[in-house]
PDB file of C-alpha atoms in Angstrom:
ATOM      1  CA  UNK A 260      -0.371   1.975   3.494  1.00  0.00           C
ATOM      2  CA  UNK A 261      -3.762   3.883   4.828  1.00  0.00           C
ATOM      3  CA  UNK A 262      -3.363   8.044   4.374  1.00  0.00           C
ATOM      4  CA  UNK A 263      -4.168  10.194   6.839  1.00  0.00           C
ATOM      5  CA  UNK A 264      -6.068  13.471   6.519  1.00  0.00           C
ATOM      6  CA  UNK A 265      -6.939  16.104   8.969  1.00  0.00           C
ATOM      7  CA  UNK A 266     -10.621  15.314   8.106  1.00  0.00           C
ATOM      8  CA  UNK A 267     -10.855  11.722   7.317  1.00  0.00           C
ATOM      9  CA  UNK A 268     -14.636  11.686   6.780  1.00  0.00           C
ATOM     10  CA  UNK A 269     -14.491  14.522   4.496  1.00  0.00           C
ATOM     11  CA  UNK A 270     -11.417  12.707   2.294  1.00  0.00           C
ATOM     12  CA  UNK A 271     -13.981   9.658   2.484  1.00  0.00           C
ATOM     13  CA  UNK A 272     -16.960  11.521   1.089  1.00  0.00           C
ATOM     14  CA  UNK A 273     -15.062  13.532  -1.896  1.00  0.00           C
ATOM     15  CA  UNK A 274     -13.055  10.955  -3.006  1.00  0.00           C
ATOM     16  CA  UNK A 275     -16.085   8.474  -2.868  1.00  0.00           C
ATOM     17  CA  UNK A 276     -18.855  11.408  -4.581  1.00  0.00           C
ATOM     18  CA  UNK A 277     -15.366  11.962  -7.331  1.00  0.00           C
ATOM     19  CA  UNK A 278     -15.339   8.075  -7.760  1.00  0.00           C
ATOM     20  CA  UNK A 279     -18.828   7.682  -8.541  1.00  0.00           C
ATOM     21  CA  UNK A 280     -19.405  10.557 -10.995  1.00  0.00           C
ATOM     22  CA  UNK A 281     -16.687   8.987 -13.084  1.00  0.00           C
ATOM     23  CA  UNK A 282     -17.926   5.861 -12.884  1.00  0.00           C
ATOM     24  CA  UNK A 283     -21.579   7.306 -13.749  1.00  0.00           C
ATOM     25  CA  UNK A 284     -19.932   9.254 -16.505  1.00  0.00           C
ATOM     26  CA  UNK A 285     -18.586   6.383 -18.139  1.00  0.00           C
ATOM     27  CA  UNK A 286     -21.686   4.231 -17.371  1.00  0.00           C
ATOM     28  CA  UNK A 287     -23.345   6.990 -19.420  1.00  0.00           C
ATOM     29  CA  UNK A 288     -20.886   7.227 -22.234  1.00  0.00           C
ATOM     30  CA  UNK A 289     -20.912   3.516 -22.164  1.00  0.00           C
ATOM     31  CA  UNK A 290     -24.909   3.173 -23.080  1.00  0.00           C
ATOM     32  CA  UNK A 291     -24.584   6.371 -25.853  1.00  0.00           C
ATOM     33  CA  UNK A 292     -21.841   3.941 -27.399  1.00  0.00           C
ATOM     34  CA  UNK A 293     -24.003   0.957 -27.269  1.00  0.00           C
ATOM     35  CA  UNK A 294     -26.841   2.917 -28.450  1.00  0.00           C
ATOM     36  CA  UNK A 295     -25.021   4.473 -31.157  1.00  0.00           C
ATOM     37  CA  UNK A 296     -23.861   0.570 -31.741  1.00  0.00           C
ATOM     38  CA  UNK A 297     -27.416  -0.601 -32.596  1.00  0.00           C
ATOM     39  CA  UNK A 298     -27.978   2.287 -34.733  1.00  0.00           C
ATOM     40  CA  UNK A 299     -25.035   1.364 -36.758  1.00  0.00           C
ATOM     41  CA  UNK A 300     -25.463  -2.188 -37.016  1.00  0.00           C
ATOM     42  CA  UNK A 301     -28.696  -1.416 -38.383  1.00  0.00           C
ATOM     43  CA  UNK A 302     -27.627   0.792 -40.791  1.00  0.00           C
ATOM     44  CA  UNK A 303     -25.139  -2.110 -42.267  1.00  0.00           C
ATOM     45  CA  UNK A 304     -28.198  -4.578 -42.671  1.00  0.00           C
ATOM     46  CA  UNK A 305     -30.178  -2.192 -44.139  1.00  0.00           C
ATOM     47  CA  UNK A 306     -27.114  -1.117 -46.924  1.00  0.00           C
ATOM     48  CA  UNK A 307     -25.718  -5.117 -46.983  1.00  0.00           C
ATOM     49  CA  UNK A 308     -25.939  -5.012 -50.723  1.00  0.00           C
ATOM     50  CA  UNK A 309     -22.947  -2.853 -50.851  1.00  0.00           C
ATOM     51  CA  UNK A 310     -21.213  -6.047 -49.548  1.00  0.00           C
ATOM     52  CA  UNK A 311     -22.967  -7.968 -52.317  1.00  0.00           C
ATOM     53  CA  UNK A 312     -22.059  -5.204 -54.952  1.00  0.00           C
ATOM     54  CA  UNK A 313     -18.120  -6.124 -53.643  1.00  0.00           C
ATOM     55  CA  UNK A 314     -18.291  -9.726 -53.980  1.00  0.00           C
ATOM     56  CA  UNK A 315     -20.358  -9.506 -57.194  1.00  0.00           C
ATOM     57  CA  UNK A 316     -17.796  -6.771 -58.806  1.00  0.00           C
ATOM     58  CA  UNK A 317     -20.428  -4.564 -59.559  1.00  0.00           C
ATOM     59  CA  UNK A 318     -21.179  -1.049 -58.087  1.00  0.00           C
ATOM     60  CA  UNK A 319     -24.222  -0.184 -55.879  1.00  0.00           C
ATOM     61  CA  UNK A 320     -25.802   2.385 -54.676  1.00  0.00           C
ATOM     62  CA  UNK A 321     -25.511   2.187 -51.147  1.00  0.00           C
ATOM     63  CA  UNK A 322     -21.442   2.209 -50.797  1.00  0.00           C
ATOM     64  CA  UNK A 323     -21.103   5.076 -49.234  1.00  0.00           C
ATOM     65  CA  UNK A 324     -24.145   4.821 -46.393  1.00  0.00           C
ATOM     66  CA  UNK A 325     -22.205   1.253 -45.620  1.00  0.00           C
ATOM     67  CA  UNK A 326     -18.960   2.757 -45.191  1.00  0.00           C
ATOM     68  CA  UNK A 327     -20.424   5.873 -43.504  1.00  0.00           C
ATOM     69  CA  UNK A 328     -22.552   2.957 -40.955  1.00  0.00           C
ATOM     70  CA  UNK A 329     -19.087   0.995 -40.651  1.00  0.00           C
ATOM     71  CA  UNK A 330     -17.331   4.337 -39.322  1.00  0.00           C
ATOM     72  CA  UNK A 331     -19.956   4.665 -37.210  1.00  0.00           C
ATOM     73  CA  UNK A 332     -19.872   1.398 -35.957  1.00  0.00           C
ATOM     74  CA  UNK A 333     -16.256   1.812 -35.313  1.00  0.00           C
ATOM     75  CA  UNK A 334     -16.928   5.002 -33.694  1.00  0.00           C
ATOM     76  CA  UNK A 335     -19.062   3.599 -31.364  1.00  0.00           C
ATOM     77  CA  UNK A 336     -17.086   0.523 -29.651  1.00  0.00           C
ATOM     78  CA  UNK A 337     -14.324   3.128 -28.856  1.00  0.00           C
ATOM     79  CA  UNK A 338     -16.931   4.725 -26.853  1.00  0.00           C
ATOM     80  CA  UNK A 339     -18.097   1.457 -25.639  1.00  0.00           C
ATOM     81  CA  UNK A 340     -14.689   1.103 -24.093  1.00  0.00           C
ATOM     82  CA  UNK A 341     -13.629   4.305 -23.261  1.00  0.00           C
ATOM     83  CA  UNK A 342     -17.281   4.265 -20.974  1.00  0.00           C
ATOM     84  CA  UNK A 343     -15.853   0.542 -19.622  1.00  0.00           C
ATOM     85  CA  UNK A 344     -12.690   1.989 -19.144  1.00  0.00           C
ATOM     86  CA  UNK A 345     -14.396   5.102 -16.827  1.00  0.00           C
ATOM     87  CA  UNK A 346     -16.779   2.795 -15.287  1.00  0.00           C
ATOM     88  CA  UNK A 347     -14.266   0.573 -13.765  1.00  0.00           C
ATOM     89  CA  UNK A 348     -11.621   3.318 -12.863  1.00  0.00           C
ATOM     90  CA  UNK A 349     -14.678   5.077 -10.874  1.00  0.00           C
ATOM     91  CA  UNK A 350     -15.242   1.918  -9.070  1.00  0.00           C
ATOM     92  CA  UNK A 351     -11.425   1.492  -8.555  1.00  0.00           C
ATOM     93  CA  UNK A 352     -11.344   5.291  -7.253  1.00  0.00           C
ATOM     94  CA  UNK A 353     -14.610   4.477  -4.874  1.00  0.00           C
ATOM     95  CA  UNK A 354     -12.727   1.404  -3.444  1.00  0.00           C
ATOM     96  CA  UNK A 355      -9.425   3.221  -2.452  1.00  0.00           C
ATOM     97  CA  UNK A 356     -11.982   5.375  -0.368  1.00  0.00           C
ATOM     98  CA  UNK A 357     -10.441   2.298   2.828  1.00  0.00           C
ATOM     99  CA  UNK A 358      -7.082   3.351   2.004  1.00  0.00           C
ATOM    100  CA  UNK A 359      -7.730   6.802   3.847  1.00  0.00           C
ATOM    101  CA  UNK A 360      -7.023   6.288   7.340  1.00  0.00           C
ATOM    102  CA  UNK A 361      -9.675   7.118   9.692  1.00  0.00           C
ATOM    103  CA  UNK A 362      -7.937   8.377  12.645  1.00  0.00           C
ATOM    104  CA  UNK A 363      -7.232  12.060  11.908  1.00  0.00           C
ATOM    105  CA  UNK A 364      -3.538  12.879  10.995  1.00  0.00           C
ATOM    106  CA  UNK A 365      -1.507  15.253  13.794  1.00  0.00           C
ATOM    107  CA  UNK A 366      -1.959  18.737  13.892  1.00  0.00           C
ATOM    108  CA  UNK A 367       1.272  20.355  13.623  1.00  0.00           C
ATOM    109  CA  UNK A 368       2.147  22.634  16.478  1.00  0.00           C
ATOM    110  CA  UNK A 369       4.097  25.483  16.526  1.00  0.00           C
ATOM    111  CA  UNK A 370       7.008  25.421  18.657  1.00  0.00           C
ATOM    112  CA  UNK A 371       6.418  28.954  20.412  1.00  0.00           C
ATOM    113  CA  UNK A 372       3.140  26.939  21.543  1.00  0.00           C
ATOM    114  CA  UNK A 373       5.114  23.859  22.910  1.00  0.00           C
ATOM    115  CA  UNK A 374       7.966  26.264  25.473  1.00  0.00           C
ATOM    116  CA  UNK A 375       7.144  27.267  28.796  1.00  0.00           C
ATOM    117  CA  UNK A 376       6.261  30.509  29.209  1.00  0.00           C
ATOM    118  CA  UNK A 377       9.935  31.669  30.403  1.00  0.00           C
ATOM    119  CA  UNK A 378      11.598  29.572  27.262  1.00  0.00           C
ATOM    120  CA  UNK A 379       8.923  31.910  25.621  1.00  0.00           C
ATOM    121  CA  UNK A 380      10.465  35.212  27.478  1.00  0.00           C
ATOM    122  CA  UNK A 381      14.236  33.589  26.440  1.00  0.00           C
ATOM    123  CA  UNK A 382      13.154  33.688  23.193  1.00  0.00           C
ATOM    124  CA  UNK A 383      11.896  37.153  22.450  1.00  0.00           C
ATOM    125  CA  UNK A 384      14.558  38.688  24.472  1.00  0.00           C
ATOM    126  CA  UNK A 385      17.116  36.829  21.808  1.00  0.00           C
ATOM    127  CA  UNK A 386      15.223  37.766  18.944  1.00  0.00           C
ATOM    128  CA  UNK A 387      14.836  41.496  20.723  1.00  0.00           C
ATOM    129  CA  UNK A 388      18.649  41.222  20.875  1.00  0.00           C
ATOM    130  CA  UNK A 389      19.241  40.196  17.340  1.00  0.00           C
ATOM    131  CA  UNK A 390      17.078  42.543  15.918  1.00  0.00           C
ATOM    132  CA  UNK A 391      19.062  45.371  18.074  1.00  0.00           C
ATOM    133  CA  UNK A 392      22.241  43.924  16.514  1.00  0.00           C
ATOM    134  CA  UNK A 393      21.185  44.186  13.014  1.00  0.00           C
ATOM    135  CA  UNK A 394      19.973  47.042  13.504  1.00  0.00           C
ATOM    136  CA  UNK A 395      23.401  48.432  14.225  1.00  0.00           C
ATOM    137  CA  UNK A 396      25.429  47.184  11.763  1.00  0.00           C
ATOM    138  CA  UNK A 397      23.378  48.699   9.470  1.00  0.00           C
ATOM    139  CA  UNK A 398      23.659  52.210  11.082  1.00  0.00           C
TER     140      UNK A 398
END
């Protein structure tokens, strides 16, 4: 079901500009992730004898960078998928940009606007009235 707005092409514009800044702000977190990835990886081929040291039952030196790279590792495909998850939410936002209808929604109008101009004069002179009744009951 479209939505109207009183400015359609404005809706358009800021929900499309909102929609693409997410999606730009998870495209971005989605490449630090991935960047971060590669580090990581890295860092567990260069420490792989700790794996070695486990199978081997013996202790090495370089336990604690490989755990420290694995973390990271870890750490890094959440961000990987929290930037996916952004990205394609953005994109999802920028697409419901069609659901806002493009012919303007009604402008409500007050009623005084909509009487004639003696329904007008009926109106204040029963107002005038009630006023002048209230205004006695609470002398």
């Amino acid at each position: 079901m479209p939505i109207s707005a009183r400015n359609p092409r404005r809706a358009r514009l800021t929900v499309t500009l909102a929609g693409i800044a997410v999606a730009v702000l998870g495209g971005i977190l989605w490449l630090v992730g991935d960047d971060n990835n590669v580090d990581a990886e890295f860092r567990l081929e260069q420490n792989s004898s700790a794996v070695w040291g486990r199978v081997l039952d013996y202790e090495s030196t370089q336990e604690d960078a490989y755990a420290a790279a694995e973390d990271d590792k870890s750490s890094a495909e959440t961000q990987m998928t929290f930037g996916i998850i952004l990205a394609v939410m953005g994109l999802a936002v920028v697409g419901s940009r069609w659901l806002i209808s493009t012919v303007p929604a009604p402008v409500k109008v007050p009623v005084a606007a909509v009487l004639t101009p003696e329904q007008q004069g009926q109106a204040i002179a029963m107002y005038l009235e009630a006023q002048r009744q209230q205004n006695m009951k609470e002398q």
